[in-house]
Tab-separated table of C-alpha atoms in Angstrom:
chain	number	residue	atom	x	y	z
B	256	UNK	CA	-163.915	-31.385	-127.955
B	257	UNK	CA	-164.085	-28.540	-125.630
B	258	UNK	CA	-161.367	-28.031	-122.638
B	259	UNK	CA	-162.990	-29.375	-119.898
B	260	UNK	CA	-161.777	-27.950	-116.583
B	261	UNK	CA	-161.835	-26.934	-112.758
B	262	UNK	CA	-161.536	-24.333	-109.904
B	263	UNK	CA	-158.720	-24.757	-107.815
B	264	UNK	CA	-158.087	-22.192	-104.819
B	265	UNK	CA	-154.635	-20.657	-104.466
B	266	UNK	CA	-153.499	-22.694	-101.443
B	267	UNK	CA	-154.285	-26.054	-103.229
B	268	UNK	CA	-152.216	-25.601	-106.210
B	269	UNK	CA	-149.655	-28.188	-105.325
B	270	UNK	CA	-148.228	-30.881	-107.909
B	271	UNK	CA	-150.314	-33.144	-106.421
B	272	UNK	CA	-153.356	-31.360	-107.939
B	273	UNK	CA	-151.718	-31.244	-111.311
B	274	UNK	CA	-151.339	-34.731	-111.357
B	275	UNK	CA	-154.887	-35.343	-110.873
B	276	UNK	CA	-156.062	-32.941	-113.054
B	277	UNK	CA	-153.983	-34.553	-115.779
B	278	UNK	CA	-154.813	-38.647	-114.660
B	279	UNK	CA	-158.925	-37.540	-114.063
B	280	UNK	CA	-159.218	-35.828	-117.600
B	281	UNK	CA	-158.799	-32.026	-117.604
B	282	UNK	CA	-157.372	-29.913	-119.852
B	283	UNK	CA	-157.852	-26.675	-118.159
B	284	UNK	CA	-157.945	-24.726	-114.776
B	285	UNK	CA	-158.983	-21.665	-112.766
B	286	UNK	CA	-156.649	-20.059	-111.061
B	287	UNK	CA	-159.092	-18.985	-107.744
B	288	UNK	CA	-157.018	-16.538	-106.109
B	289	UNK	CA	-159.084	-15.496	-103.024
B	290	UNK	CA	-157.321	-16.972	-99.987
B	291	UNK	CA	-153.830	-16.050	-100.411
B	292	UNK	CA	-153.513	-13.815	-103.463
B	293	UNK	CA	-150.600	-12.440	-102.436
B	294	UNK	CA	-148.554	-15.202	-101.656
B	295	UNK	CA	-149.253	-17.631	-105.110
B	296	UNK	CA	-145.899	-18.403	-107.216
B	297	UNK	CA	-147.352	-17.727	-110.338
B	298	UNK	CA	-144.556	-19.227	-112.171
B	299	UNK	CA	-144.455	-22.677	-109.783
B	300	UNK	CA	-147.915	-22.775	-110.986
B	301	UNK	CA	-146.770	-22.449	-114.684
B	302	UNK	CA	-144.406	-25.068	-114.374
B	303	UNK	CA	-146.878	-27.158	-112.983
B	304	UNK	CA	-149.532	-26.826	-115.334
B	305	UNK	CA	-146.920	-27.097	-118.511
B	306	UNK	CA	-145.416	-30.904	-117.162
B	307	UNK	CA	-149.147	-31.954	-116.819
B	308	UNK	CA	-150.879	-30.410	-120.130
B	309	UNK	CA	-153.169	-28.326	-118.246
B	310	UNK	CA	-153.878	-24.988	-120.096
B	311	UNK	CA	-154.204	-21.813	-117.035
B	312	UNK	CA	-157.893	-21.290	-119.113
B	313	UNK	CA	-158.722	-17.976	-116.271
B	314	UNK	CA	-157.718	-16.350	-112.818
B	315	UNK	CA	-160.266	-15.167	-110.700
B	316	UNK	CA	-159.385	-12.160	-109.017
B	317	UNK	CA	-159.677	-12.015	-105.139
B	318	UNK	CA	-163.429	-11.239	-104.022
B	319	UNK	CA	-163.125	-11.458	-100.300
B	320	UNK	CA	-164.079	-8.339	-98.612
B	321	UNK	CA	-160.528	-6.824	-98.415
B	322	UNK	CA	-159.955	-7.009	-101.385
B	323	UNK	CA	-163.465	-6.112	-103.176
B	324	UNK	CA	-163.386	-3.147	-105.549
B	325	UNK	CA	-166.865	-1.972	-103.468
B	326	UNK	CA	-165.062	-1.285	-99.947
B	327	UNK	CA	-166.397	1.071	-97.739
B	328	UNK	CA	-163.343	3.611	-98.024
B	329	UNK	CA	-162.380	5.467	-101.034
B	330	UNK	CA	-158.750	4.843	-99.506
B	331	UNK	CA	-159.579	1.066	-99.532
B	332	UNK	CA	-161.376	1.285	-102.683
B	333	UNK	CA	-157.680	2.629	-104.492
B	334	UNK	CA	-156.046	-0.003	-102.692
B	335	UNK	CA	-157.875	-2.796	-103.794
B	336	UNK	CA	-158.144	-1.830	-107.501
B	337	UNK	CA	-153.802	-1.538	-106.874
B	338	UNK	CA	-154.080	-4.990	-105.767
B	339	UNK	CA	-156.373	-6.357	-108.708
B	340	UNK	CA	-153.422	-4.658	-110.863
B	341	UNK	CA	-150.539	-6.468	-108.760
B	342	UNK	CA	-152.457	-9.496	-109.490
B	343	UNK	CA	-153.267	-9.182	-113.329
B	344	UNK	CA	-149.820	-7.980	-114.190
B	345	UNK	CA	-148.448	-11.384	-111.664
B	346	UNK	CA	-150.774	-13.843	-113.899
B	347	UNK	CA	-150.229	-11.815	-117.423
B	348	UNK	CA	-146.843	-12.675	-117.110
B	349	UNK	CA	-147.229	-16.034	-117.014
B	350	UNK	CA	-149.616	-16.201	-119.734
B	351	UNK	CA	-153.164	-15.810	-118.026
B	352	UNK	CA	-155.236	-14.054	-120.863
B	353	UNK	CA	-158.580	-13.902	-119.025
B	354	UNK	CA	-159.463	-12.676	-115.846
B	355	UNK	CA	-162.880	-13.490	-113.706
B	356	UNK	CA	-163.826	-10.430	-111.026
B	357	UNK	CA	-166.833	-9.626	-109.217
B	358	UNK	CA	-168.650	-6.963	-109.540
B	359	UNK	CA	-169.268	-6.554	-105.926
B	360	UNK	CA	-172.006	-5.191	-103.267
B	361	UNK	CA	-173.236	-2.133	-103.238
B	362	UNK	CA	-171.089	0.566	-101.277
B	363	UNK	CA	-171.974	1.513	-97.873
B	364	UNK	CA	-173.144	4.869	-97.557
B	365	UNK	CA	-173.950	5.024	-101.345
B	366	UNK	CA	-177.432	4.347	-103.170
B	367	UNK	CA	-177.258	1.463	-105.747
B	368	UNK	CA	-177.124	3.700	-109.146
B	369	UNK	CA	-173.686	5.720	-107.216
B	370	UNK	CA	-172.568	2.230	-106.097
B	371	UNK	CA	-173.075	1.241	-110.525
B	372	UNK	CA	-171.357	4.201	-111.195
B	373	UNK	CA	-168.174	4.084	-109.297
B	374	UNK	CA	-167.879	0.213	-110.522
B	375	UNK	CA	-168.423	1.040	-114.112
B	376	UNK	CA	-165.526	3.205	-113.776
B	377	UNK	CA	-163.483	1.281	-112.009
B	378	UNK	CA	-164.171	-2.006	-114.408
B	379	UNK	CA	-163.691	0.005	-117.406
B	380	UNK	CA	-160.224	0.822	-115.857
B	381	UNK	CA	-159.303	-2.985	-115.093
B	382	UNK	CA	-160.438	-3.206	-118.394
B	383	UNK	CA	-157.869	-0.969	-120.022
B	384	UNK	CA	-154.925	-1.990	-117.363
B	385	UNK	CA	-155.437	-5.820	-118.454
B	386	UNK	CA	-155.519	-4.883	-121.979
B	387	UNK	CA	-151.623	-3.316	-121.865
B	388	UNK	CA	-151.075	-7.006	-120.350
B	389	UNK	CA	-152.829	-8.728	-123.287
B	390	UNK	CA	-155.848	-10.081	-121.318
B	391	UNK	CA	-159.510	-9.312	-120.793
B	392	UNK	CA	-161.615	-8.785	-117.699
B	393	UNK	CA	-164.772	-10.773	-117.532
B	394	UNK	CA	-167.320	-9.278	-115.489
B	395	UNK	CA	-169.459	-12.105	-113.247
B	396	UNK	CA	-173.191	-12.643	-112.954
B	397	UNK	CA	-174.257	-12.604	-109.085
B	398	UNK	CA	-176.567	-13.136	-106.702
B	399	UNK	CA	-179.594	-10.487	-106.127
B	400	UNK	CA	-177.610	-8.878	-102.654
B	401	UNK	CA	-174.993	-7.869	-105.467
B	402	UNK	CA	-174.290	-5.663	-108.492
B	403	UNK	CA	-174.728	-7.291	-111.781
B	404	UNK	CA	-177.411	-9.592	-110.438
B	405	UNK	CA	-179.647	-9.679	-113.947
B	406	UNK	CA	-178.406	-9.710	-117.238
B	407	UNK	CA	-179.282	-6.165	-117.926
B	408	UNK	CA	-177.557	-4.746	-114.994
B	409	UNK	CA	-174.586	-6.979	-115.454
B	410	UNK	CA	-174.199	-5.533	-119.015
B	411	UNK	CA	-174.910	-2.040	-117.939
B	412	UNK	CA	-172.235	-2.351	-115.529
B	413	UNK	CA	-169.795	-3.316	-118.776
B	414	UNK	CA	-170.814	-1.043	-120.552
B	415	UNK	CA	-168.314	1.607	-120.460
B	416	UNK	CA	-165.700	0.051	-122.303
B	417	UNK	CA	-166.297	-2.659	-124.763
B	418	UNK	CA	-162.884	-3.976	-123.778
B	419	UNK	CA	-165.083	-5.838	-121.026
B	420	UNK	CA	-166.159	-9.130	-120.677
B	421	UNK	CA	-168.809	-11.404	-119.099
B	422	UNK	CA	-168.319	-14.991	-117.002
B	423	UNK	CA	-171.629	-16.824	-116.822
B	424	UNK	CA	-171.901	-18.363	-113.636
B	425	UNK	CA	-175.259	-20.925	-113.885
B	426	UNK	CA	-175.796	-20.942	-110.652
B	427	UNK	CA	-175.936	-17.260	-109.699
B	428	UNK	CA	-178.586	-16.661	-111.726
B	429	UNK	CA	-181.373	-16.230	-109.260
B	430	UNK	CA	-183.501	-13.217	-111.331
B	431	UNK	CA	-183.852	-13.870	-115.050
B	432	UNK	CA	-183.633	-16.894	-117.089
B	433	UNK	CA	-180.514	-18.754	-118.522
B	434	UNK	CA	-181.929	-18.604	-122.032
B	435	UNK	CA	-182.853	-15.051	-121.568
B	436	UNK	CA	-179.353	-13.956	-120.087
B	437	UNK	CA	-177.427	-16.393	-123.053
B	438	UNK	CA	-179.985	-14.537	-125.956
B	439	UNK	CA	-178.408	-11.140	-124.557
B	440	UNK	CA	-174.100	-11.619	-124.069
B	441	UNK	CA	-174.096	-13.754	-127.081
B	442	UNK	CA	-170.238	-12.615	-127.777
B	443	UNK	CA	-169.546	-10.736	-124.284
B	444	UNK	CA	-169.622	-14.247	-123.290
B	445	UNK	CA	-165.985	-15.185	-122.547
B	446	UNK	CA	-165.311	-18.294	-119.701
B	447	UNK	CA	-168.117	-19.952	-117.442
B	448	UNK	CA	-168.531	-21.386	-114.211
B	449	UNK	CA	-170.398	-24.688	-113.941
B	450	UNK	CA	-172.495	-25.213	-111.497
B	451	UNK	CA	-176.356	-26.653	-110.496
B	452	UNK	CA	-178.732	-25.255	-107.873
B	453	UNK	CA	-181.920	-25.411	-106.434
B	454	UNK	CA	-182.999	-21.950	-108.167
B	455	UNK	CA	-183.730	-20.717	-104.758
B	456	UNK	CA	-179.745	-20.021	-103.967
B	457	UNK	CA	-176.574	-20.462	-104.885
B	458	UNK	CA	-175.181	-24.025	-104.318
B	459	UNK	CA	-172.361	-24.937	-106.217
B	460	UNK	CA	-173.592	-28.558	-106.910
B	461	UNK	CA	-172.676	-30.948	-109.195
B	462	UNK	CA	-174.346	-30.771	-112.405
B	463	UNK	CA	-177.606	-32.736	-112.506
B	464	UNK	CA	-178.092	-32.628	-108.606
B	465	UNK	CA	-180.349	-29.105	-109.230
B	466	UNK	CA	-183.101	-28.348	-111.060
B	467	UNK	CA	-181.044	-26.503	-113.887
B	468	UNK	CA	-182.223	-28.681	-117.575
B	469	UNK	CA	-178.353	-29.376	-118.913
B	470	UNK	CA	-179.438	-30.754	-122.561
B	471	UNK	CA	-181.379	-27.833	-122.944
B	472	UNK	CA	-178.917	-25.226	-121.529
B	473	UNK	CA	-176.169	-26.849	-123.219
B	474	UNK	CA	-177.872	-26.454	-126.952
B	475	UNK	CA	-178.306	-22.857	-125.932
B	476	UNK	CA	-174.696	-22.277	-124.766
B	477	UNK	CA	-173.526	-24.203	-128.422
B	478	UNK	CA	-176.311	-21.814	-129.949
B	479	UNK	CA	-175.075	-18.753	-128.944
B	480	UNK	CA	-171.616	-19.267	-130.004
B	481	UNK	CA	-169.675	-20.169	-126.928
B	482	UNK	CA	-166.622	-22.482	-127.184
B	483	UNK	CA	-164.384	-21.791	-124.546
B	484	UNK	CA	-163.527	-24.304	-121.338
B	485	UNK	CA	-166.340	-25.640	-119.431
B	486	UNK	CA	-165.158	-25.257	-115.523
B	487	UNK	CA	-166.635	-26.462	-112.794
B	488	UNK	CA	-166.452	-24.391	-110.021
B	489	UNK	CA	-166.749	-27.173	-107.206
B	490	UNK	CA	-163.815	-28.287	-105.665
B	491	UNK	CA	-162.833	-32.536	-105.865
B	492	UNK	CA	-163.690	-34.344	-102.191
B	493	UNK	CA	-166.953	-32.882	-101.680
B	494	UNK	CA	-168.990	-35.059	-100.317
B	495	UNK	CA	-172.560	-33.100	-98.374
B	496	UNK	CA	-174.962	-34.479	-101.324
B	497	UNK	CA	-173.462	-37.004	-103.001
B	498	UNK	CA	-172.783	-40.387	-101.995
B	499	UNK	CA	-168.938	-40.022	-101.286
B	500	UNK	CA	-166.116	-37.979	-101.882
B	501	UNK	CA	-166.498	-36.153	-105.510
B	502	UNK	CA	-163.064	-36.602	-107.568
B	503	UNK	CA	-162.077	-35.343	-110.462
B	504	UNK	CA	-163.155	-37.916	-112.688
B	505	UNK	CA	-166.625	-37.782	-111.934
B	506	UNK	CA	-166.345	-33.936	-113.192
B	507	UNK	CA	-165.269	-35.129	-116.504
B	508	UNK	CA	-167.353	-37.927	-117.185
B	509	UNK	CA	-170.191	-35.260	-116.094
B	510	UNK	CA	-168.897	-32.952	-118.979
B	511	UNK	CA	-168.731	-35.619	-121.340
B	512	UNK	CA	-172.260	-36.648	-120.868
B	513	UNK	CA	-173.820	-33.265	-121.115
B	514	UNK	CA	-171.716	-32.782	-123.955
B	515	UNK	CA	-173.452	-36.202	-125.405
B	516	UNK	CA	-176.920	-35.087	-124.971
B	517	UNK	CA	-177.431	-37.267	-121.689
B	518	UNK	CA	-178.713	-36.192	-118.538
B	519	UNK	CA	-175.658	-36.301	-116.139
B	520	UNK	CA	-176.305	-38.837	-113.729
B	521	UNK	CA	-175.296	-39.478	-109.736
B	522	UNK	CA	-172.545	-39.799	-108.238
């Protein structure tokens, strides 16, 4: 069966978290590093995950907006691809093969095919950076304000160096199809983010509280190939649409039954 894991932010990696991890089924994580980067003991966090059996499956790079790759500055543009470096080269040498970025907003002051450019470059460089460390960069889909928000932008955006990557996030796909966007990474496809919406925005829900159809996406994930961790992206105590507090449980019992060919039921 396939690892079956979940996002946890920086500031929440305690060995608390492990432990339920481990006693609620998972078998992998996400290293989200986007609300202190700088400060995460990457090898506290190895420890960790070694006592508990939880494999470090990805780290996603920070996003927030000082630490985009699409800042306004080209001074704050070098500094934050310095950082993503810090950061790969932290996680790398713990183990961390796989690393989740975003491709970012368009750049102020430049017009969308300049903003493409610039990121294409600076990908392909993360790209060949992470590669020295023995990892790969996967490239996310996004939502339509962003870069890489279809399929066909997303992989012209990789497509400077076939080093690069792609992380499927279900519900950022807002223009396009998920069978259409599957039929086209096929192999690019590296790591995924789980998570339903209303196909109107981005909601991070529970799978089977949207409108996405998980047998049907499911056969076209096995279809294509893909095999790697399923992580959801949805933290454990939410609570604004379900009936109480989500744990972590409920995340793998909702794997196993998409995995079974059931429609995942509520919580």
């Amino acid at each position: 069966m396939r690892k079956i894991g979940i996002r946890y932010y920086d500031t929440d990696l305690s060995e608390q978290s492990f432990i339920a991890m481990s006693e609620g089924g998972m078998t992998a994580v996400e290293l989200c590093c986007v609300k202190e980067p700088a400060n995460l003991d990457f090898k506290k966090v190895r420890e960790r995950a070694e006592r508990y059996g939880i494999y470090i499956w990805t780290t996603h790079l920070p996003f927030q907006r000082e630490w985009a790759i699409t800042q306004e500055t080209e001074q704050a543009r070098k500094w934050a691809f310095d950082f993503q470096c810090m950061m790969i080269e932290r996680a790398a040498d713990i183990g961390v093969d796989k690393f989740v970025i975003h491709p970012g907003k368009p750049i102020s002051g430049m017009s969308r095919e300049e903003s493409k450019n610039y990121v294409k470059d600076t990908l392909s460089r993360l790209a060949d950076f992470a590669h020295t460390r023995g990892a790969q960069i996967a490239v996310e889909n996004m939502i339509p304000s962003c870069l890489g928000n279809t399929v066909d932008e997303l992989l012209e955006l990789i497509s400077e160096n076939d080093k690069l990557r792609i992380c499927f996030d279900t519900n950022h796909l807002l223009l396009g199809s998920h069978e259409e966007f599957l039929d086209k990474v096929r192999d690019k496809l590296i790591t995924m983010h789980i998570n339903d919406y209303d196909f109107e925005n981005e909601r991070h829900w529970l799978a089977g509280y949207g409108k996405i159809d998980w047998t049907a996406l499911y056969k076209k994930i096995c279809e294509v190939g893909y095999e790697g961790a399923w992580i959801y992206e949805l933290s454990p105590g939410e609570k604004d649409y379900t009936s109480r507090p989500l744990t972590v449980r409920d995340f793998y019992n909702n794997a196993i039954e998409i995995f079974s060919g059931k429609v995942p039921g509520k919580i």
